[in-house]
XYZ file of C-alpha atoms in Angstrom:
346
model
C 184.789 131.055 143.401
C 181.525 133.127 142.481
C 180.365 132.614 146.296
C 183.582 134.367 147.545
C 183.544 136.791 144.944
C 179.885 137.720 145.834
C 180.499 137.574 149.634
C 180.897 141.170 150.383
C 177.988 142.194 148.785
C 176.262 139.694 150.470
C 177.729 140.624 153.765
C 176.765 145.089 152.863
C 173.170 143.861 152.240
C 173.188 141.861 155.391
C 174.726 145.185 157.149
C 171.611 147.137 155.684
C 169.362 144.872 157.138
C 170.798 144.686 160.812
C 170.181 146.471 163.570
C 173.537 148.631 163.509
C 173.031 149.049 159.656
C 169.669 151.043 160.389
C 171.492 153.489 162.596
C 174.258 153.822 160.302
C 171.610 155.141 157.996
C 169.862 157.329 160.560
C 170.051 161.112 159.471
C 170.575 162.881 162.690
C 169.364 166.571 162.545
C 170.903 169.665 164.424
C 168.695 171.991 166.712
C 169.953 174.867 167.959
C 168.778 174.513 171.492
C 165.950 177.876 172.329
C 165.290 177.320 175.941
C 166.507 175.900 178.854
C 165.917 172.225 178.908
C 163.835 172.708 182.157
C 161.408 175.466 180.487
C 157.903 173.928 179.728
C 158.738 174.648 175.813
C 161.359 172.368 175.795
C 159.700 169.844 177.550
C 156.333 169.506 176.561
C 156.822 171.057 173.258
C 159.800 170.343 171.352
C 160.489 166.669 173.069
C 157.106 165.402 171.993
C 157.519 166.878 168.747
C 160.977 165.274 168.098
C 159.872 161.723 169.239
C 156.940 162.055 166.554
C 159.393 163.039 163.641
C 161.143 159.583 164.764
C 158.386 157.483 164.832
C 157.081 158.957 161.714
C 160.004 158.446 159.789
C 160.480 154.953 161.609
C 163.441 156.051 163.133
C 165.438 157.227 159.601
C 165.488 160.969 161.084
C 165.990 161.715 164.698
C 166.590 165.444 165.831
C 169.129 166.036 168.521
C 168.599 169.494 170.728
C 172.556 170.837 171.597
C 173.280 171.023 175.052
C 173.560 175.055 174.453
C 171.928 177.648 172.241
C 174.489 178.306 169.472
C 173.913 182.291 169.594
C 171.669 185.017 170.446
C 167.945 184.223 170.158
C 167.970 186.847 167.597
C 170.107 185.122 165.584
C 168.350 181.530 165.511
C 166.814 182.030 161.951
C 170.574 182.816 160.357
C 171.869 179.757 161.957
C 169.509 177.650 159.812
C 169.312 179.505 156.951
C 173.034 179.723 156.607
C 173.372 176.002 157.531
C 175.470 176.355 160.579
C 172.088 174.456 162.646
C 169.902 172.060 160.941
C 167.114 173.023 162.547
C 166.111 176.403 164.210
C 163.223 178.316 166.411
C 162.888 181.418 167.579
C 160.960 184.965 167.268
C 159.859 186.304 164.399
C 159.836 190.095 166.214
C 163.985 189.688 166.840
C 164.736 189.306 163.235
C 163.843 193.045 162.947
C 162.939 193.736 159.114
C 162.688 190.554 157.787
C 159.364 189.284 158.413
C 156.526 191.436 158.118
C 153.650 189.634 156.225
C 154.561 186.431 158.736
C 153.745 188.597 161.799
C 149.725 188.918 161.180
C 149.637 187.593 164.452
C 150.269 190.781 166.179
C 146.931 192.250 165.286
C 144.199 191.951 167.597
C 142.600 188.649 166.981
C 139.479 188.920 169.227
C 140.495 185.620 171.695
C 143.349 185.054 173.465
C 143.478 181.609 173.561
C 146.838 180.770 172.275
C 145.898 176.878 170.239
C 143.025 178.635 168.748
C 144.966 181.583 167.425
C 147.891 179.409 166.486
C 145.801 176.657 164.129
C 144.491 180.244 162.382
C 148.021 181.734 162.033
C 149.139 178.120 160.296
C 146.357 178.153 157.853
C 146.801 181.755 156.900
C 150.337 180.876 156.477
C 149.304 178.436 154.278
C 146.342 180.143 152.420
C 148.093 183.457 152.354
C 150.938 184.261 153.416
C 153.498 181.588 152.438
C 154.131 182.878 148.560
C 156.125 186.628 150.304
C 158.712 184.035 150.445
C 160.010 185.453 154.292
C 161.839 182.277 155.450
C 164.145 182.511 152.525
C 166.447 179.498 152.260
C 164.643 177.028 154.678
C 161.257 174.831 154.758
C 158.719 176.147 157.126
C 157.954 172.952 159.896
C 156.134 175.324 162.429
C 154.455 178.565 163.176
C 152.543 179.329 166.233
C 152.110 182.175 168.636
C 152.679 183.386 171.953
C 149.884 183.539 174.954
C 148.516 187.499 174.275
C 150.421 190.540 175.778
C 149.385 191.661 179.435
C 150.931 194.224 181.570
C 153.158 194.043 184.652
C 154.938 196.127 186.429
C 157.662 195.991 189.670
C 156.942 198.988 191.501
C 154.119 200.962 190.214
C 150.736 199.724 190.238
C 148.656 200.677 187.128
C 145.199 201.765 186.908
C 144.647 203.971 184.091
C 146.452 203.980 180.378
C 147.728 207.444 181.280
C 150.194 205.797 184.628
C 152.074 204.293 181.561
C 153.486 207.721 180.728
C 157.278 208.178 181.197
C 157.533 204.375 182.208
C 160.451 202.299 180.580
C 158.723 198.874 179.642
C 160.058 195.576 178.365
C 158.773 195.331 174.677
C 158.906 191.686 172.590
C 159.502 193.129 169.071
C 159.148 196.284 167.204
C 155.229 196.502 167.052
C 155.664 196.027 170.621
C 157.691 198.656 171.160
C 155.608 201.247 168.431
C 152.433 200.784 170.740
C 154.464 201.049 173.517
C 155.571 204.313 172.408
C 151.839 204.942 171.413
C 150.915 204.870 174.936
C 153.574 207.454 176.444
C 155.622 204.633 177.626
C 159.367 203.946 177.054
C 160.489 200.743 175.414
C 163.063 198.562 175.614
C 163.452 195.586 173.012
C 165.046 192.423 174.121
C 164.809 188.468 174.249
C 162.950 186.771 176.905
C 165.975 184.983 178.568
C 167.286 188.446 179.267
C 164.227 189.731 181.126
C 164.832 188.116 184.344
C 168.889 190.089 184.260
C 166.626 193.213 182.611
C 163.852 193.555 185.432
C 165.683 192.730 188.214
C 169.007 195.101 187.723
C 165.897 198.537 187.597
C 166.554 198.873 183.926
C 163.174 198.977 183.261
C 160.001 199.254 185.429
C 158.235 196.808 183.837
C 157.226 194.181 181.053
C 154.604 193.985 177.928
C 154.519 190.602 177.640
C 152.812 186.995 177.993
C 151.990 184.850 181.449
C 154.293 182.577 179.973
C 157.493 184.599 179.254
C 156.838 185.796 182.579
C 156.646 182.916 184.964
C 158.876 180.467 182.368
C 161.670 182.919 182.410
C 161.456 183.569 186.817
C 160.725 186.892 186.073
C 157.475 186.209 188.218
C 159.004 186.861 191.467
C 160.449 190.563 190.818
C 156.868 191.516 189.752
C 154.446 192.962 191.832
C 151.118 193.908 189.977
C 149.500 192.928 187.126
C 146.581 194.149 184.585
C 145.136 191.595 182.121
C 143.687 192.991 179.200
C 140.593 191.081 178.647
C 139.902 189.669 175.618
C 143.474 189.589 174.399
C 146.030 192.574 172.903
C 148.560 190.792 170.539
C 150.987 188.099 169.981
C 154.923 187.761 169.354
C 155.339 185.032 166.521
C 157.659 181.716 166.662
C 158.983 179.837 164.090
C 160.546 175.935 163.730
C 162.539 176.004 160.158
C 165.262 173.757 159.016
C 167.511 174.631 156.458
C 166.428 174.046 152.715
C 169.327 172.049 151.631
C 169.281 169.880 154.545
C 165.280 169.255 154.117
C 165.953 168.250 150.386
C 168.299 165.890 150.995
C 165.943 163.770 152.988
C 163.694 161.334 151.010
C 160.116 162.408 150.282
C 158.828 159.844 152.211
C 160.458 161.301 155.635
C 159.917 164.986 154.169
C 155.995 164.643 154.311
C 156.437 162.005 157.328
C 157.218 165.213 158.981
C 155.566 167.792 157.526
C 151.995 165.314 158.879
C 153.177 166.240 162.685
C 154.153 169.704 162.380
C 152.604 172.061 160.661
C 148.488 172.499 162.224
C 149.736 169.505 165.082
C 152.334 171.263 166.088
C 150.385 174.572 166.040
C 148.095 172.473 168.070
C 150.058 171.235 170.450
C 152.318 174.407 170.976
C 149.019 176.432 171.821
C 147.495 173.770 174.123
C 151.257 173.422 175.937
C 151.332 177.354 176.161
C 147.413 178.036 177.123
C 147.930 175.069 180.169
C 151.063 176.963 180.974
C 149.735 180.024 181.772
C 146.238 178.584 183.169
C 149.339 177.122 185.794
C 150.927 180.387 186.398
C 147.857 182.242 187.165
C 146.153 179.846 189.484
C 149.934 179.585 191.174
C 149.587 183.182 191.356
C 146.252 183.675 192.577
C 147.123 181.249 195.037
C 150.500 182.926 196.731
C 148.529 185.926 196.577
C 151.717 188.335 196.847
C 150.804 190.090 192.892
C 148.156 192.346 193.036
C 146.077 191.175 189.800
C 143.801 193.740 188.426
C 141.376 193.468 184.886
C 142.311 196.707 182.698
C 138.834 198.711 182.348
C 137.017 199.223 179.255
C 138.769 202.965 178.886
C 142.415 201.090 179.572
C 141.584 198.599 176.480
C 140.135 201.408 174.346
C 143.332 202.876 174.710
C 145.611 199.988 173.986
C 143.673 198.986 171.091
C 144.241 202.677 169.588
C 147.773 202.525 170.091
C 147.656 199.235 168.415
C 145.316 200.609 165.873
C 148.543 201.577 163.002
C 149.441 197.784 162.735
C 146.411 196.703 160.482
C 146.828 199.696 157.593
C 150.695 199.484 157.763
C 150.266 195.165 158.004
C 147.797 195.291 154.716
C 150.401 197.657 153.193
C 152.926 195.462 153.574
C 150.872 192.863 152.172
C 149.569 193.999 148.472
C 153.270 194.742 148.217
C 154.487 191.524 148.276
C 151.042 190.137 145.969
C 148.785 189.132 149.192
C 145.101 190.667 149.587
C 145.954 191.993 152.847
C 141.988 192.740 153.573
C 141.294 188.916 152.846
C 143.675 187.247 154.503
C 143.119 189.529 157.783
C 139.519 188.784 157.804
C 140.430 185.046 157.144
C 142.769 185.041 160.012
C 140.385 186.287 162.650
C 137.416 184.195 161.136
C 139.725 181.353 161.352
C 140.398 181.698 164.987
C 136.965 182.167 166.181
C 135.493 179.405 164.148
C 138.427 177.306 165.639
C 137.766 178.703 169.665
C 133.974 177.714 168.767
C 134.943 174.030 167.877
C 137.517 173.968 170.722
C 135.181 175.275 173.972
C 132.781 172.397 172.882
């Protein structure tokens, strides 16, 4: 009689043991999907990211993208702070007002190599930055940045900072838009998905923006010229959170199984994805030869650096008022990335 009164505990530990009892256990995590599942984000970012979490957690957590994004892209960081996604990315520049110490990145750096400038961003996070408390009710898996901001342009070629004047531009994010403005330029704020619908209906006469968001989003075939600003200009700012709640209910074991491949790796592997990207886009367009590529002179750089030249007094500003040594962590951030670009070109 003890047998059969102990069978079904026998038989639930059995269950938990079995192949169908370790799914049943499998916590399956929401993310809101951010790009088509064709764009090189999606597929050589985020799916090589997600099959790490799974192997890291030995197959307790698995991450499932939904087949389509559950808003605008300016609303990503609500869904997952308000719990409606597990899991969120997205721009930092198209949550206007919220994040201000996060977006260091859109200072000049001094490389525009997007892994190096990424790893720095991460560790200034880390060193710096993380105590403002901007991501509110979710945990922090990723930051990394964008390639750096070039110029292009459908129907006027530019050659000098002052052909900019009157000119309605495409701006990523409110900095963006500020040194737009700076430069005599009109701007226009809005997601990269909308770009291509943006460019190619005359609303604008041109974009501020990376190689990336340019060819990824098929905006590439309505330009016509384009100036690279040597050296680099400034970056938009992406984020991976999940929401708090939903992080603390996993163990701690699959917590910091994840936190070891995201974080620097992911920073690592977002900037490597993004830098081969563009290295792709320019030696496609180099090769069809139909956009006239130009390099911005040393007078055209001057003059986008001084238009830029407000973000560093009103960024360290911003800073001491939420307890962070602005000065220190700017200097870190830049140090950071050119010790890192050192150790990478070797």
């Amino acid at each position: 009689m003890r047998i059969v009164r102990m069978l079904p505990v026998l038989l639930a530990g059995m269950l938990l043991l079995s192949p169908f009892g370790a799914a049943w256990a499998q916590t399956v995590l929401r993310f809101a999907q951010l790009v088509p599942p064709t764009h090189p984000y999606h597929t050589g970012i985020l799916v090589p990211w997600i099959a790490e979490v799974e192997r890291a957690t030995q197959g307790r957590v698995k991450i499932e993208i939904t087949t389509a994004p559950m808003g605008p892209m300016g609303r990503n960081f609500d869904l997952a702070e308000q719990g409606i996604a597990d899991i969120t990315g997205g721009n930092h520049a198209l949550t206007p007002g919220r994040f201000e110490v996060t977006q260091i990145v859109q200072t000049y750096v001094g490389t525009d190599a997007p892994e190096s400038v990424s790893v720095a961003f991460w560790r200034t996070y880390k060193k710096y930055l993380e105590k403002a408390n901007e991501h509110g009710n979710t945990h922090v898996l990723a930051l990394h940045n964008s390639g750096s901001m070039h110029l292009f342009t459908s129907s006027k070629e530019i050659k000098s900072a002052a052909d900019l004047k009157g000119l309605k531009l495409l701006a990523p994010g409110s900095i963006a838009s500020k040194m737009t403005t700076n430069l005599g330029a009109v701007p226009l704020i809005r997601p990269p998905p909308e770009y291509y619908d943006t460019v190619s209906k005359g609303i604008v006469d041109g974009v501020l923006g990376t190689n990336s968001s340019i060819g990824g989003f098929k905006v590439e075939p309505l330009i016509k010229y384009h100036v690279d600003i040597p050296g680099g200009l400034h970056f938009s700012s992406f984020f991976v959170v999940v929401n708090k709640n939903k992080w603390e209910s996993l163990s701690k074991a699959d917590r910091d199984a994840i936190d070891a491949v995201s974080g620097e790796a992911y920073a690592r592997l977002a900037g490597k994805v993004l830098a081969k990207q563009q290295d792709d886009i320019l030696a496609a367009r180099k090769a069809e030869g139909r956009i006239k590529s130009s390099v911005a002179d040393p007078q055209m750089v001057d003059a986008f650096r001084k238009a830029l030249s407000f973000f560093d007094q009103e960024w360290i500003a911003a800073a001491k008022a939420k307890g962070i040594d602005g000065d220190a962590a700017l200097k870190y951030f830049r140090d950071e990335a050119a010790a890192y670009e050192k150790t990478r070109a070797k």
